[in-house]
Every structure is written in C-alpha cells, then in structure tokens.
Amino acid sequence: MAQKLTRREMLALGIAAGGVLSVANVVRGVAGMGISWPSFSTASDSTDTATETQAEPDAETQWAENTATWTTAADRALAMLSTEQKVAQLLCVTPDQLVGDAVDGSVTEAGDLTRAALERLPVGGLLFESGNINGKDQINWLLTGDMNIATSCGAGVPTFMCVEEEGGPAASPVASVSDMGVETFKSMSMVGASRSTEQATHIGQTIGTYLHDLGFNTDLAPVADVLTNASNTTVGQRAFSSDPEVVSQLVVAEVTAMDTTGVLSCVKHFPGHGDAAADATTGAVSITRTLDQLRSCEFVPFAAAIGSPVPLGLGGHIQGKTATGDELPATLSATVIGGWLRNELAFEGVVVSDAMNKATITDTYSAGDAALMFIQAGGDLIMKPADPQAAYDALVAAVENGTISDDRLNESVRRILFAKARAGLLGEDAFTKMQEVKERREREAREKAEAEAQAQAEAEAQAQAEAAAAAEGTGETSAATGTALEAQVEEG
C-alpha cells in the first residue's frame, strides 16, 4: 500500500512543490512522489485504496464544495441587506467606540447601550481589547451577549468577534488574564529559532481552541512580518524570524491549525513591517525596501499564507515610497492593496486595515477620508476608525453619489459575509434570525409611516377646522357690523 502522509507533511510538500502553499501544490507534490492522498475520516483505514478514493473526496474537491456553500450563503445574506446595512458591515470597532461616551472606562458587559448602538450602526465586527477582558466568565458573557444582540437587532448579521491574540508576552490580552487557565507561550521569535512547525501548529490549535470556547470567532494573528531590521521594537519578538522561508512555514502551520478550530486567522502587516523602525501609533512609518526586495523577502510569507488559504489579511500603515513611488500609507494605497495583494498575490479574502485611529493616519486624514481611501484602494474591513459615525456617513455618501459603485460595495460585503460563512456564522438559524429582524424593522417602518401619516392627517384636519372656524367667526362679525350700520342709518 502507498505511504500515508500527515496533514503537516502535506503542507510541507505544498510549499516544496510550488513555492507557495496551496491545495493544488499539495496535490502535485503528493502525486509526484507516488503517495496516496490521506483520508480525514474518523473511520478505520482500509487497505483498499481504490475504495478509499471513491468514498473520500480529495481536498480540492472538498474545498470546492465548501466554497460553493459559503458563496451561496454570502450571496443570500447580501440580498437581505440595505445599502446602509452593507456599509455598516465594512466597520470593525471596539465595544468602547460603539457606545461612545455613554460609559466611563471600558465596556465589560452587554446591555441596552450596546443594543441601541447596534440598532443604529450594525457594524460588521467588534474588536475586544485588554480593557474589555477581565476574566473567563466575564468575557464569555460579554461575547455571548453581544452576539445575541447583534443577531436580534440592526441588520441581524452575526458579528466578527475579534481579538489580537498572537501568543507570547507582547500581544495576548486573553492569556494574560490570570484566571483564564489557558496555556501561555514564549515569544514567537523563540518558536522561530526552533524552526518547529509542530510548535507553531500547537500554538494555532491551542489559541484557536480557547478563543472559540470563549466565544471569539476571529483572531487578528499571526504576524507574518520578516524581521529584517534588528532595531524594530514594534514587531520585534512578535515575528517568527528574519528568514522568510522559516516565517512562511510557521505562519502556514499556525494558520492551518487555527482553521480547524473554527476561528478565522489573519496574517499581518502587509506588505511587511519588519524593516521599519518607527511605530505607527506615534506617527509616520516608512521603509526603504525596493519592490524586488519586497518580492524576494516580505511577500513570501504572505504568499504562502494566501495559498493555505488564510481568510483575512491585514494591511499595515507602512509608507514605502521607494517601491510605490508615493508616500501613502500601505492601507490607503491602491498600488499596495489592489496591485500587489489583490492582483499579484491573488488574495481573494478579506483585507483588514490596521487600526485607523493611529497617529500615522489621523495626523493627515479625517476618519471619513481614510475610510473612503481604504475601500477605493481595495480594502474591505475598516478597523477602529477614529470616528466610526463619520466613517460610516462618508461611505454612505460615497455610495449615494457614485464615488463607490454598488458593485464595489457588494464586492467587499460579499467577502466579509463569505468569511462569516466560513466561520460557521451563516447557518439556517442565522438566516431565520436575519429574516425575523428584517420583518420586524419593515413592520416598525410601516407602523411609523402610518403613524406619521395619521398624525399629518389629523394636523391637516385640525388646521382646516381652525380655518373654517376662523372664517365663520369673520362672517358673523361682518354680519353684526352690517346690522349695526343699518341701525345707525335708520336713527339718522
């Protein structure tokens, strides 16, 4: 019988066969070695490989079937949304941003303020930060409550429940809470030094599992940056390695493992933050890499992850004038997002912006302008706009005046909904709730219109009555005046 491969070994073959990991590359690598495609069934192995081949669809067939299912779900959900609701799906905000100044400090529980905010602005995602996470039960209640609210008001669409849980001491807002009782990890640079895909797989599986158990469905990790600048403290130990091949292998291992847990992963920060020295939270960040250098180094892990295929990719705020010819942050650059990431690397997933409230954006652009430029560049999900309402208003206006076409809007929203379907968020129960919310909103809109029409009719009737009374009063006064004059004439 032909030799069997583990899933991890297939991934390694995928990279070796084509340079960029993909299902097709894995298939070619396996076929070229005369090795049979493994079964992922829990049933006992059969010695009859022909029977296995007939009974088990290969990975490409399974992926095609899943893609068709997720696409159908995305299109179905898209058709249920108004233009305003579609635009709201492009925003991902923190719970604190969502409720604004109504709460002092960080939001740690779901309630009426959240419901009112999501009814008004049914955003596509919520990003939970350290201030929102105090304990295991607390965050589970918050996530459960927010999801229940999101699916019962606004647009009724399930929400990305996001966190930046990279592992390691630098960015683990969940694992860093003492009562979580989850496994913690050393820096990713130490994992990279070991070159252990087994450890990267374990990290992806472990983080994905505990996030899913708590109620998260999206992790803005792993870091796919290649650390080419040793003085880069922003990325630093968050990066696996200064070797693009090592980064590629470990990123793919982590992404693939996390995918099995039901949590969406997101590689960052395209086109690569590893050569920068500055921090985007304090001002502009630039790199001097040429396009050829980027292609031979920084792009490599992203290309590998795209082939895995990773569902989300996050664009950084890096300025790369040497490669792009302009000084736009990468998140706002059509060259970087539309040209390199979409066209050259063929990324079809959700492009997420880095936080739009960072100084490198807010020092130069308004919230509305930054949101519009990001969508025009080819992006999809706007993370932490400095002013969510202003960003939303600017995008709605852009759709209404034709700056953003309906097709372009639908393109981004469809990608977002596809990712949600991939995470298991758009099953029949979700559509039942969406339909209930839609019918309730339509009923409330009709009742409001009828009430307004009734009030208008009553107001008009009242005005007419008052006018008639005034006219009648004027007539009586005129008659009385005429009688008095006649009396005076007779006396005279």
Coordinates of C-alpha atoms in Angstrom, one line a residue:
M1 CA 0.0 0.0 0.0
A2 CA 1.2 3.5 -0.7
Q3 CA 2.8 5.5 2.0
K4 CA 0.5 7.8 4.0
L5 CA 1.1 11.4 4.8
T6 CA 0.0 13.5 7.8
R7 CA -1.6 16.9 7.1
R8 CA 1.5 18.6 8.4
E9 CA 3.7 16.7 5.9
M10 CA 1.3 17.6 3.1
L11 CA 1.7 21.3 4.0
A12 CA 5.4 21.0 3.7
L13 CA 5.1 19.2 0.4
G14 CA 2.8 22.0 -0.8
I15 CA 5.5 24.6 -0.2
A16 CA 8.2 22.4 -1.8
A17 CA 6.1 21.7 -4.9
G18 CA 5.2 25.2 -5.9
G19 CA 6.9 27.8 -3.7
V20 CA 3.5 29.0 -2.5
L21 CA 1.4 26.6 -0.5
S22 CA -2.0 25.8 -2.0
V23 CA -4.2 22.8 -2.2
A24 CA -3.1 22.4 -5.8
N25 CA 0.5 22.4 -4.9
V26 CA -0.1 19.9 -2.2
V27 CA -1.8 17.6 -4.7
R28 CA 1.1 18.0 -7.2
G29 CA 3.7 17.3 -4.5
V30 CA 1.9 14.2 -3.3
A31 CA 1.3 12.9 -6.8
G32 CA 4.9 13.5 -7.8
M33 CA 6.1 11.2 -5.1
G34 CA 3.5 8.4 -5.7
I35 CA 1.9 8.9 -2.3
S36 CA -1.8 8.5 -1.7
W37 CA -4.0 11.3 -0.6
P38 CA -4.8 10.8 3.1
S39 CA -8.3 10.4 4.4
F40 CA -9.6 12.8 7.1
S41 CA -12.4 10.4 8.1
T42 CA -12.5 9.1 11.6
A43 CA -13.4 5.6 10.2
S44 CA -10.7 2.9 10.3
D45 CA -8.3 2.8 7.4
S46 CA -9.0 0.4 4.6
T47 CA -6.3 -1.5 2.7
D48 CA -8.3 -1.0 -0.5
T49 CA -7.0 2.4 -1.8
A50 CA -9.5 2.3 -4.7
T51 CA -12.4 2.1 -2.3
E52 CA -10.9 5.0 -0.3
T53 CA -10.6 7.1 -3.4
Q54 CA -14.2 6.5 -4.3
A55 CA -15.5 7.1 -0.8
E56 CA -13.4 10.1 0.2
P57 CA -13.4 13.4 -1.8
D58 CA -9.9 14.8 -2.1
A59 CA -9.0 18.1 -0.5
E60 CA -9.5 20.1 -3.7
T61 CA -13.0 18.7 -4.2
Q62 CA -13.9 19.3 -0.6
W63 CA -12.6 22.9 -0.7
A64 CA -14.6 23.5 -3.9
E65 CA -17.8 22.1 -2.3
N66 CA -17.2 24.2 0.8
T67 CA -16.5 27.3 -1.3
A68 CA -19.7 26.9 -3.2
T69 CA -21.7 26.5 0.1
W70 CA -20.1 29.6 1.6
T71 CA -20.6 31.6 -1.6
T72 CA -24.3 30.7 -1.7
A73 CA -24.7 31.8 2.0
A74 CA -22.9 35.1 1.4
D75 CA -25.0 35.9 -1.6
R76 CA -28.2 35.1 0.3
A77 CA -27.2 37.3 3.2
L78 CA -26.1 40.1 0.9
A79 CA -29.5 40.2 -0.8
M80 CA -31.2 40.8 2.6
L81 CA -29.2 44.0 3.4
S82 CA -30.0 47.6 2.6
T83 CA -27.2 49.9 1.3
E84 CA -26.8 51.4 4.8
Q85 CA -26.5 48.0 6.4
K86 CA -24.0 46.9 3.8
V87 CA -21.8 50.0 4.6
A88 CA -22.0 49.2 8.3
Q89 CA -20.6 45.7 7.6
L90 CA -17.4 47.4 6.5
L91 CA -16.7 48.7 10.0
C92 CA -15.0 46.9 12.9
V93 CA -14.9 48.9 16.2
T94 CA -14.2 48.3 19.8
P95 CA -17.1 48.0 22.3
D96 CA -15.9 51.3 23.8
Q97 CA -16.1 53.0 20.4
L98 CA -19.6 51.5 19.8
V99 CA -21.2 53.1 22.8
G100 CA -19.1 56.2 22.8
D101 CA -19.1 58.5 25.8
A102 CA -22.1 56.7 27.4
V103 CA -19.8 54.6 29.5
D104 CA -16.9 55.7 31.7
G105 CA -13.9 53.4 31.1
S106 CA -14.0 50.1 29.1
V107 CA -17.1 48.2 28.3
T108 CA -17.2 44.8 30.1
E109 CA -20.8 43.8 29.8
A110 CA -23.5 43.7 27.1
G111 CA -26.7 45.7 27.7
D112 CA -29.1 48.3 26.5
L113 CA -26.4 50.8 25.4
T114 CA -24.9 48.1 23.1
R115 CA -28.3 47.2 21.7
A116 CA -29.1 50.8 20.9
A117 CA -25.8 51.3 19.3
L118 CA -26.0 48.2 17.1
E119 CA -29.6 49.1 16.2
R120 CA -28.3 52.4 14.9
L121 CA -25.0 51.1 13.4
P122 CA -24.9 47.4 12.9
V123 CA -21.2 47.0 12.4
G124 CA -19.5 44.0 10.8
G125 CA -17.1 43.4 13.6
L126 CA -16.2 44.1 17.2
L127 CA -12.6 44.1 18.4
F128 CA -12.1 43.3 22.1
E129 CA -9.1 44.7 23.8
S130 CA -7.4 44.1 27.2
G131 CA -9.7 46.6 28.9
N132 CA -12.8 44.6 27.8
I133 CA -11.4 41.3 29.1
N134 CA -11.3 40.8 32.9
G135 CA -12.0 37.1 33.4
K136 CA -13.1 33.9 31.8
D137 CA -16.8 34.1 32.7
Q138 CA -16.9 37.9 32.2
I139 CA -15.6 37.7 28.6
N140 CA -17.8 34.7 27.7
W141 CA -20.9 36.6 28.9
L142 CA -19.8 39.7 27.1
L143 CA -19.2 37.9 23.8
T144 CA -22.4 35.8 24.1
G145 CA -24.4 38.9 25.0
D146 CA -23.0 41.0 22.2
M147 CA -23.6 38.2 19.6
N148 CA -27.2 37.8 20.8
I149 CA -27.8 41.5 20.5
A150 CA -26.2 41.7 17.1
T151 CA -28.3 38.9 15.7
S152 CA -31.6 40.3 17.1
C153 CA -31.3 44.0 16.0
G154 CA -29.8 46.2 13.4
A155 CA -29.2 44.0 10.4
G156 CA -29.3 40.7 12.3
V157 CA -26.0 39.6 10.8
P158 CA -23.6 37.7 13.1
T159 CA -20.6 39.8 14.0
F160 CA -16.9 39.1 13.7
M161 CA -15.8 38.8 17.4
C162 CA -12.2 39.7 17.1
V163 CA -9.1 39.8 19.3
E164 CA -5.4 40.2 18.7
E165 CA -4.2 37.1 20.4
E166 CA -0.8 36.5 18.9
G167 CA 0.7 34.3 21.7
G168 CA 3.8 35.4 23.6
P169 CA 4.0 38.2 26.2
A170 CA 3.6 41.2 23.7
A171 CA 0.1 40.6 22.5
S172 CA -2.1 38.1 24.4
P173 CA -4.9 40.0 26.0
V174 CA -6.8 36.8 26.8
A175 CA -4.0 34.5 28.0
S176 CA -2.5 37.3 30.1
V177 CA -5.6 37.3 32.4
S178 CA -4.7 35.1 35.3
D179 CA -8.0 33.2 35.8
M180 CA -8.3 32.1 32.1
G181 CA -6.4 28.9 32.9
V182 CA -5.1 28.6 29.3
E183 CA -1.6 27.7 28.1
T184 CA 0.7 30.6 27.6
F185 CA 3.6 30.8 25.1
K186 CA 7.0 32.4 24.9
S187 CA 7.8 34.9 22.2
M188 CA 7.2 33.9 18.6
S189 CA 10.9 34.6 17.8
M190 CA 11.8 31.7 20.2
V191 CA 9.4 29.5 18.2
G192 CA 11.1 30.7 15.0
A193 CA 14.6 29.9 16.4
S194 CA 13.5 26.3 16.9
R195 CA 12.0 26.2 13.4
S196 CA 9.4 23.9 14.8
T197 CA 6.3 23.6 12.7
E198 CA 4.9 21.2 15.3
Q199 CA 5.1 24.0 17.9
A200 CA 3.5 26.5 15.5
T201 CA 0.7 24.0 14.9
H202 CA 0.3 23.6 18.6
I203 CA 0.1 27.3 19.1
G204 CA -2.5 27.8 16.4
Q205 CA -4.6 24.9 17.7
T206 CA -4.4 25.9 21.3
I207 CA -5.1 29.6 20.8
G208 CA -7.9 28.8 18.4
T209 CA -9.5 26.3 20.7
Y210 CA -9.6 28.5 23.8
L211 CA -10.7 31.6 21.8
H212 CA -13.5 29.5 20.2
D213 CA -14.6 28.2 23.6
L214 CA -14.9 31.7 25.0
G215 CA -16.9 32.9 22.1
F216 CA -14.4 34.6 19.7
N217 CA -14.5 33.7 16.0
T218 CA -11.7 35.8 14.6
D219 CA -8.0 36.2 15.7
L220 CA -6.0 39.0 14.1
A221 CA -2.9 36.9 14.1
P222 CA -0.3 35.6 13.3
V223 CA 2.3 38.1 12.5
A224 CA 3.7 37.3 9.0
D225 CA 6.4 40.0 9.1
V226 CA 10.0 39.1 8.4
L227 CA 12.2 40.9 10.9
T228 CA 14.9 42.4 8.7
N229 CA 15.6 45.3 11.0
A230 CA 17.0 44.2 14.3
S231 CA 16.2 47.6 15.9
N232 CA 12.5 47.2 15.1
T233 CA 10.8 47.1 18.5
T234 CA 7.3 47.4 17.2
V235 CA 7.4 43.9 15.6
G236 CA 10.5 42.6 17.4
Q237 CA 9.8 39.3 19.2
R238 CA 6.3 39.1 17.7
A239 CA 7.9 37.9 14.4
F240 CA 9.0 34.4 13.9
S241 CA 12.3 35.0 12.1
S242 CA 14.4 37.1 9.8
D243 CA 14.3 34.2 7.3
P244 CA 11.3 34.4 5.0
E245 CA 11.2 30.7 4.5
V246 CA 11.1 30.0 8.2
V247 CA 8.3 32.6 8.7
S248 CA 6.4 31.1 5.8
Q249 CA 6.4 27.5 7.2
L250 CA 5.5 28.6 10.7
V251 CA 2.8 31.0 9.7
V252 CA 1.2 28.4 7.4
A253 CA 1.3 25.8 10.2
E254 CA -0.4 28.2 12.7
V255 CA -3.0 29.4 10.2
T256 CA -3.9 25.9 9.1
A257 CA -4.2 24.6 12.7
M258 CA -6.3 27.6 13.8
D259 CA -8.6 27.0 10.8
T260 CA -9.5 23.6 12.3
T261 CA -10.8 25.2 15.5
G262 CA -13.5 27.3 13.9
V263 CA -11.6 30.6 14.4
L264 CA -10.6 32.8 11.5
S265 CA -7.0 33.8 11.3
C266 CA -5.5 37.0 9.8
V267 CA -1.9 37.5 8.6
K268 CA -0.4 40.9 9.2
H269 CA 1.1 43.5 8.4
F270 CA 1.2 43.6 4.6
P271 CA 3.4 44.4 2.8
G272 CA 5.7 43.8 5.7
H273 CA 6.5 45.8 8.9
G274 CA 9.8 44.0 9.7
D275 CA 12.1 46.6 8.2
A276 CA 10.5 49.6 9.8
A277 CA 12.0 51.3 13.0
A278 CA 9.1 53.6 13.9
D279 CA 5.7 52.9 15.5
A280 CA 2.5 53.8 13.6
T281 CA 0.8 54.7 16.8
T282 CA 3.1 57.8 17.2
G283 CA 3.5 58.9 13.6
A284 CA 4.5 58.0 10.0
V285 CA 6.3 54.7 9.5
S286 CA 8.5 54.2 6.4
I287 CA 10.6 51.6 4.8
T288 CA 13.2 51.9 2.0
R289 CA 12.9 48.4 0.5
T290 CA 12.7 48.2 -3.3
L291 CA 9.9 46.2 -4.9
D292 CA 12.3 43.4 -5.8
Q293 CA 13.4 43.2 -2.2
L294 CA 9.8 43.0 -1.0
R295 CA 9.0 40.3 -3.5
S296 CA 12.0 38.2 -2.5
C297 CA 11.5 38.6 1.2
E298 CA 8.5 40.3 2.8
F299 CA 5.9 38.9 0.3
V300 CA 7.0 35.3 0.7
P301 CA 5.1 34.5 4.0
F302 CA 2.0 36.3 2.8
A303 CA 2.0 34.4 -0.4
A304 CA 2.4 31.1 1.5
A305 CA -0.5 32.0 3.8
I306 CA -2.7 33.0 0.9
G307 CA -2.2 29.6 -0.5
S308 CA -3.2 27.9 2.7
P309 CA -5.7 29.7 2.3
V310 CA -5.9 32.3 5.1
P311 CA -9.3 34.0 5.3
L312 CA -8.1 37.5 6.3
G313 CA -5.1 39.7 5.7
L314 CA -4.3 42.9 7.5
G315 CA -2.6 45.8 5.8
G316 CA -0.1 47.9 7.7
H317 CA 0.3 51.7 7.7
I318 CA 3.9 51.5 6.3
Q319 CA 5.0 54.0 3.7
G320 CA 7.2 52.6 1.0
K321 CA 8.0 55.4 -1.4
T322 CA 11.0 53.5 -2.9
A323 CA 8.7 50.7 -4.1
T324 CA 5.4 52.6 -4.6
G325 CA 6.6 55.9 -5.8
D326 CA 4.3 57.8 -3.4
E327 CA 4.1 58.5 0.4
L328 CA 0.7 56.9 1.0
P329 CA 0.4 54.5 3.9
A330 CA 0.0 51.0 2.5
T331 CA -3.5 50.7 3.9
L332 CA -4.6 53.6 1.6
S333 CA -2.6 52.7 -1.4
A334 CA -4.2 51.1 -4.5
T335 CA -0.7 50.0 -5.6
V336 CA -0.2 48.0 -2.4
I337 CA -3.7 46.7 -1.7
G338 CA -5.2 46.5 -5.2
G339 CA -2.0 45.9 -7.1
W340 CA 0.3 43.8 -5.0
L341 CA -2.0 42.0 -2.6
R342 CA -5.1 41.5 -4.8
N343 CA -3.6 41.2 -8.3
E344 CA 0.0 40.0 -7.8
L345 CA -0.6 37.6 -4.8
A346 CA -4.2 36.8 -5.9
F347 CA -5.6 37.3 -2.4
E348 CA -9.4 36.9 -2.5
G349 CA -10.1 37.1 1.2
V350 CA -11.0 40.0 3.5
V351 CA -8.4 42.8 3.6
V352 CA -8.5 44.4 7.0
S353 CA -6.9 47.8 7.8
D354 CA -4.6 48.3 10.6
A355 CA -6.2 50.5 13.3
M356 CA -7.3 53.7 11.6
N357 CA -7.1 55.7 14.9
K358 CA -3.3 55.5 14.8
A359 CA -1.4 58.8 14.5
T360 CA 0.1 57.9 11.1
I361 CA -3.5 58.1 9.8
T362 CA -5.1 60.7 12.0
D363 CA -2.3 63.2 11.7
T364 CA -3.1 63.6 8.0
Y365 CA -6.6 62.2 7.2
S366 CA -10.0 62.6 8.6
A367 CA -11.9 59.4 9.6
G368 CA -14.2 59.7 6.5
D369 CA -11.4 60.3 4.0
A370 CA -9.3 57.4 5.4
A371 CA -12.3 55.1 5.2
L372 CA -13.1 56.1 1.6
M373 CA -9.4 55.8 0.5
F374 CA -9.1 52.3 2.1
I375 CA -12.1 51.0 0.2
Q376 CA -11.0 52.6 -3.0
A377 CA -7.6 51.0 -2.6
G378 CA -9.2 47.6 -2.5
G379 CA -9.7 47.1 1.2
D380 CA -12.8 45.6 2.9
L381 CA -12.9 45.9 6.7
I382 CA -12.0 49.2 8.4
M383 CA -10.5 48.6 11.8
K384 CA -11.1 51.1 14.6
P385 CA -11.9 54.2 12.6
A386 CA -11.1 57.3 14.6
D387 CA -14.7 58.4 14.3
P388 CA -17.0 55.4 13.4
Q389 CA -20.0 57.5 12.6
A390 CA -18.0 59.9 10.4
A391 CA -16.5 57.0 8.5
Y392 CA -19.9 55.4 8.1
D393 CA -21.5 58.7 6.9
A394 CA -18.7 59.3 4.4
L395 CA -19.1 55.8 2.9
V396 CA -22.9 56.1 2.6
A397 CA -22.5 59.5 0.9
A398 CA -19.8 58.0 -1.4
V399 CA -22.2 55.2 -2.5
E400 CA -25.1 57.6 -2.9
N401 CA -23.1 60.0 -5.1
G402 CA -21.4 57.2 -7.1
T403 CA -17.9 57.6 -5.8
I404 CA -18.2 54.0 -4.7
S405 CA -20.3 51.9 -7.0
D406 CA -22.9 49.4 -5.8
D407 CA -20.8 46.6 -7.4
R408 CA -17.7 47.8 -5.5
L409 CA -19.7 47.9 -2.2
N410 CA -21.2 44.4 -2.8
E411 CA -17.7 43.1 -3.6
S412 CA -16.4 43.9 -0.1
V413 CA -19.5 43.0 1.7
R414 CA -19.6 39.6 -0.1
R415 CA -16.0 38.9 1.0
I416 CA -16.9 39.7 4.6
L417 CA -20.1 37.5 4.5
F418 CA -18.1 34.7 2.9
A419 CA -15.6 34.7 5.7
K420 CA -18.5 34.7 8.2
A421 CA -20.0 31.7 6.4
R422 CA -16.6 30.0 6.5
A423 CA -16.6 30.5 10.3
G424 CA -20.0 28.8 10.5
L425 CA -21.8 32.0 11.3
L426 CA -24.3 31.9 8.4
G427 CA -26.3 28.7 9.0
E428 CA -30.0 28.4 8.7
D429 CA -30.5 29.6 12.3
A430 CA -28.7 32.8 11.3
F431 CA -30.9 33.4 8.3
T432 CA -34.0 32.8 10.4
K433 CA -32.9 35.5 12.8
M434 CA -32.0 37.8 10.0
Q435 CA -35.4 37.4 8.4
E436 CA -37.1 38.0 11.7
V437 CA -35.1 41.2 12.2
K438 CA -35.8 42.3 8.7
E439 CA -39.5 41.7 9.0
R440 CA -39.6 43.5 12.4
R441 CA -37.8 46.5 11.0
E442 CA -40.1 46.6 8.0
R443 CA -43.1 46.3 10.3
E444 CA -41.8 49.1 12.5
A445 CA -41.1 51.2 9.5
R446 CA -44.6 50.7 8.2
E447 CA -46.1 51.4 11.6
K448 CA -44.0 54.6 11.9
A449 CA -45.0 55.7 8.4
E450 CA -48.7 55.0 9.2
A451 CA -48.5 56.9 12.5
E452 CA -46.7 59.8 10.8
A453 CA -49.4 59.8 8.1
Q454 CA -52.2 59.7 10.6
A455 CA -50.6 62.5 12.6
Q456 CA -50.2 64.5 9.5
A457 CA -53.8 63.9 8.5
E458 CA -55.0 64.9 12.0
A459 CA -52.9 68.0 11.9
E460 CA -54.3 69.0 8.5
A461 CA -57.9 68.3 9.7
Q462 CA -57.2 70.4 12.8
A463 CA -55.8 73.2 10.6
Q464 CA -58.8 73.0 8.3
A465 CA -61.2 73.1 11.3
E466 CA -59.5 76.1 12.7
A467 CA -59.5 77.9 9.4
A468 CA -63.2 77.2 9.0
A469 CA -64.0 78.4 12.5
A470 CA -62.0 81.5 11.9
A471 CA -63.8 82.1 8.6
E472 CA -67.2 81.5 10.3
G473 CA -66.2 83.9 13.0
T474 CA -65.2 86.5 10.5
G475 CA -68.6 86.1 8.7
E476 CA -70.5 86.6 12.0
T477 CA -68.5 89.6 12.8
S478 CA -69.2 91.1 9.3
A479 CA -72.9 90.5 9.7
A480 CA -73.0 92.1 13.1
T481 CA -71.1 95.1 11.8
G482 CA -73.6 95.4 8.9
T483 CA -76.6 95.3 11.2
A484 CA -75.1 98.0 13.4
L485 CA -74.5 100.3 10.5
E486 CA -78.1 99.8 9.3
A487 CA -79.3 100.7 12.7
Q488 CA -77.3 103.9 12.7
V489 CA -78.6 104.9 9.3
E490 CA -82.2 104.4 10.4
E491 CA -81.6 106.5 13.5
G492 CA -80.0 109.2 11.4

